Each structure stands twice: as structure tokens, then as C-alpha cells.
Coordinates of C-alpha atoms in Angstrom, one line a residue:
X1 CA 206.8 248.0 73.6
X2 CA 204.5 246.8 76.4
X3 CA 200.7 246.1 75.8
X4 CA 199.9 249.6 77.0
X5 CA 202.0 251.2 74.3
X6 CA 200.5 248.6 71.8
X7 CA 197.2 249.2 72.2
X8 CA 198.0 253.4 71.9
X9 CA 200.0 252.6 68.7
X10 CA 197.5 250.4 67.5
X11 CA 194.6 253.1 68.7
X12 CA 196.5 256.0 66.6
X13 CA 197.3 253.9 63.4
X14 CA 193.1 252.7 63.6
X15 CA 192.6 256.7 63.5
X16 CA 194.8 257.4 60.8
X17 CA 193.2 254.9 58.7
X18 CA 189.9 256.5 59.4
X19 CA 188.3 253.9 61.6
X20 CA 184.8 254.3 62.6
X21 CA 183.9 256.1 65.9
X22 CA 182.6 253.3 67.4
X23 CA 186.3 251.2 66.5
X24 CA 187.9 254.2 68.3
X25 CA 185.8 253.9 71.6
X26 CA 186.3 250.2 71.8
X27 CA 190.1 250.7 71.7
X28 CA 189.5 253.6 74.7
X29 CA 187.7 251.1 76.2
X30 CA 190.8 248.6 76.3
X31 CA 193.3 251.0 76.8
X32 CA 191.7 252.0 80.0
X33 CA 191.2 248.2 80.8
X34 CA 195.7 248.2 80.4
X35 CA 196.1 251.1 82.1
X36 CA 197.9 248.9 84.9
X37 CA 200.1 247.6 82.5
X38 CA 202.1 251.0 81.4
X39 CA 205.1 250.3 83.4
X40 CA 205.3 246.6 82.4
X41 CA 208.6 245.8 81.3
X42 CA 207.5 242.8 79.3
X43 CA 207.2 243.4 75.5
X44 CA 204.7 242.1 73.2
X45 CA 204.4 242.2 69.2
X46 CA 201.2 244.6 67.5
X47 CA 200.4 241.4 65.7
X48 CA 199.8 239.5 69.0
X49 CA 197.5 242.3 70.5
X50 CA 195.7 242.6 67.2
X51 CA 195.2 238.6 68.1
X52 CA 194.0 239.3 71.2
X53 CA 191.5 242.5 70.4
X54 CA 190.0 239.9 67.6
X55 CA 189.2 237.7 70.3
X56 CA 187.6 240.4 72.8
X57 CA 183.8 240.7 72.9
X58 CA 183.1 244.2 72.1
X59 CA 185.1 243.6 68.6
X60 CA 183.2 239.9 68.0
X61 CA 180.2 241.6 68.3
X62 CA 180.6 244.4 66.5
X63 CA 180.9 243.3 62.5
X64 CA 182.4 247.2 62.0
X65 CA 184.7 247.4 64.9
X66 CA 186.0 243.7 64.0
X67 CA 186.5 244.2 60.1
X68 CA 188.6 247.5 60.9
X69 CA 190.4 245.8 63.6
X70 CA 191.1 242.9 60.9
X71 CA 192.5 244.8 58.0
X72 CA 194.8 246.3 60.1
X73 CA 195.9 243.1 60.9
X74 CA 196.1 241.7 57.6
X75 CA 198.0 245.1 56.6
X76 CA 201.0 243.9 59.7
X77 CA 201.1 240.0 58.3
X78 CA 201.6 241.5 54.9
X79 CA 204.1 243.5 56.1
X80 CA 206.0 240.5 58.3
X81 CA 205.7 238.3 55.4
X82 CA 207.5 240.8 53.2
X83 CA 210.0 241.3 55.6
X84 CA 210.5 237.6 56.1
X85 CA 211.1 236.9 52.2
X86 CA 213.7 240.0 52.1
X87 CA 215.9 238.7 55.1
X88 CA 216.8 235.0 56.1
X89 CA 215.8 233.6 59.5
X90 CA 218.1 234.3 62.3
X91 CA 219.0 231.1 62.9
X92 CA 219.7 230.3 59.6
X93 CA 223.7 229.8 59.0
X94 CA 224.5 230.8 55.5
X95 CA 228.1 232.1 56.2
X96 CA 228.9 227.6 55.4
X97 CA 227.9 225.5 52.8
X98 CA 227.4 221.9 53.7
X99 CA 230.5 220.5 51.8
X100 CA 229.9 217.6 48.9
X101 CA 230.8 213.9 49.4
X102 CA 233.4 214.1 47.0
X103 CA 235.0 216.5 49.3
X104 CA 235.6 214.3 51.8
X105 CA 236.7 211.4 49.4
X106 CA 239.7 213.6 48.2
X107 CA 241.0 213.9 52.2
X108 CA 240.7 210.0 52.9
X109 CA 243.1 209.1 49.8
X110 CA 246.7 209.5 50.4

């Protein structure tokens, strides 16, 4: 999902979750500042625009809008990390063990 769709998903999940008014207009508010981005092919994680709504002004200065925007986020790292402990890592091999030293010993005798 691009930022566009981000920010909508995020906006509709702050609504759900009975976010103030005032949280509401301030995603409005950045939604219409994305608007240029809906047909961006490039996609982008809802943790990393959380990220970046933390950092925008009209959240910082806003102790309401910021703590809504924030429990969300803490809500999606939660979630990550739970999802992280249930799966390994991609790149993580575990098809092989590393084979033992004595292993090797038994293939250099004769």
C-alpha cells in the first residue's frame, strides 16, 4: 500500500478506536497533503507512516492528537513483535544444522 492508502487505513482504524475529533481532522489534513501520492507505486509499512505522523507538527503540538496517534502505534509494534516470535526471520536457514566437529573427524580417518 502506498502512503495515500496508509494514511486512509490509518485514518479509518483512528475512528474505530474512537479517536478524538480533532485526531480525525489532523489525519484529513495529511491525507489531503498525500493526495498526489495515490497513484504511487512505491509501498510503505503503517508503522513507518505512524513514524512519520509522530514527527509532524500538528500531532507534536497537540498532546491529544499525539497520544492517539501513539497507542495506535504501540498497538502495530505489539503486533510485529508477536508476529516476529511466532515465525523465524526470512533469512534465517533452519532447513541445515551446522554439523559437529566429530563429524568431520569420522570422514578424515580411513
Amino acid at each position: 500500500m502506498n502512503v495515500y492508502e496508509q494514511l486512509v487505513a490509518v485514518r479509518t482504524e483512528l475512528q474505530q478506536r474512537q479517536a478524538k475529533p480533532r485526531t480525525i481532522a489532523v489525519m484529513d489534513n495529511l491525507i489531503q497533503q498525500a493526495d498526489s501520492e495515490r497513484n504511487n507505486p512505491i509501498s510503505v509499512s503503517q508503522l513507518m507512516i505512524l513514524r512519520h505522523v509522530l514527527r509532524s507538527p500538528a500531532v507534536l503540538n497537540d498532546e491529544d492528537v499525539y497520544l492517539d496517534v501513539l497507542s495506535l502505534q504501540g498497538d502495530l509494534e505489539e503486533a510485529a513483535s508477536a508476529r516476529a516470535v511466532d515465525q523465524p526471520a526470512a533469512y534465517v536457514d533452519d532447513s541445515r544444522r551446522p554439523r559437529l566437529h566429530s563429524h568431520y573427524k569420522k570422514q578424515r580417518k580411513p
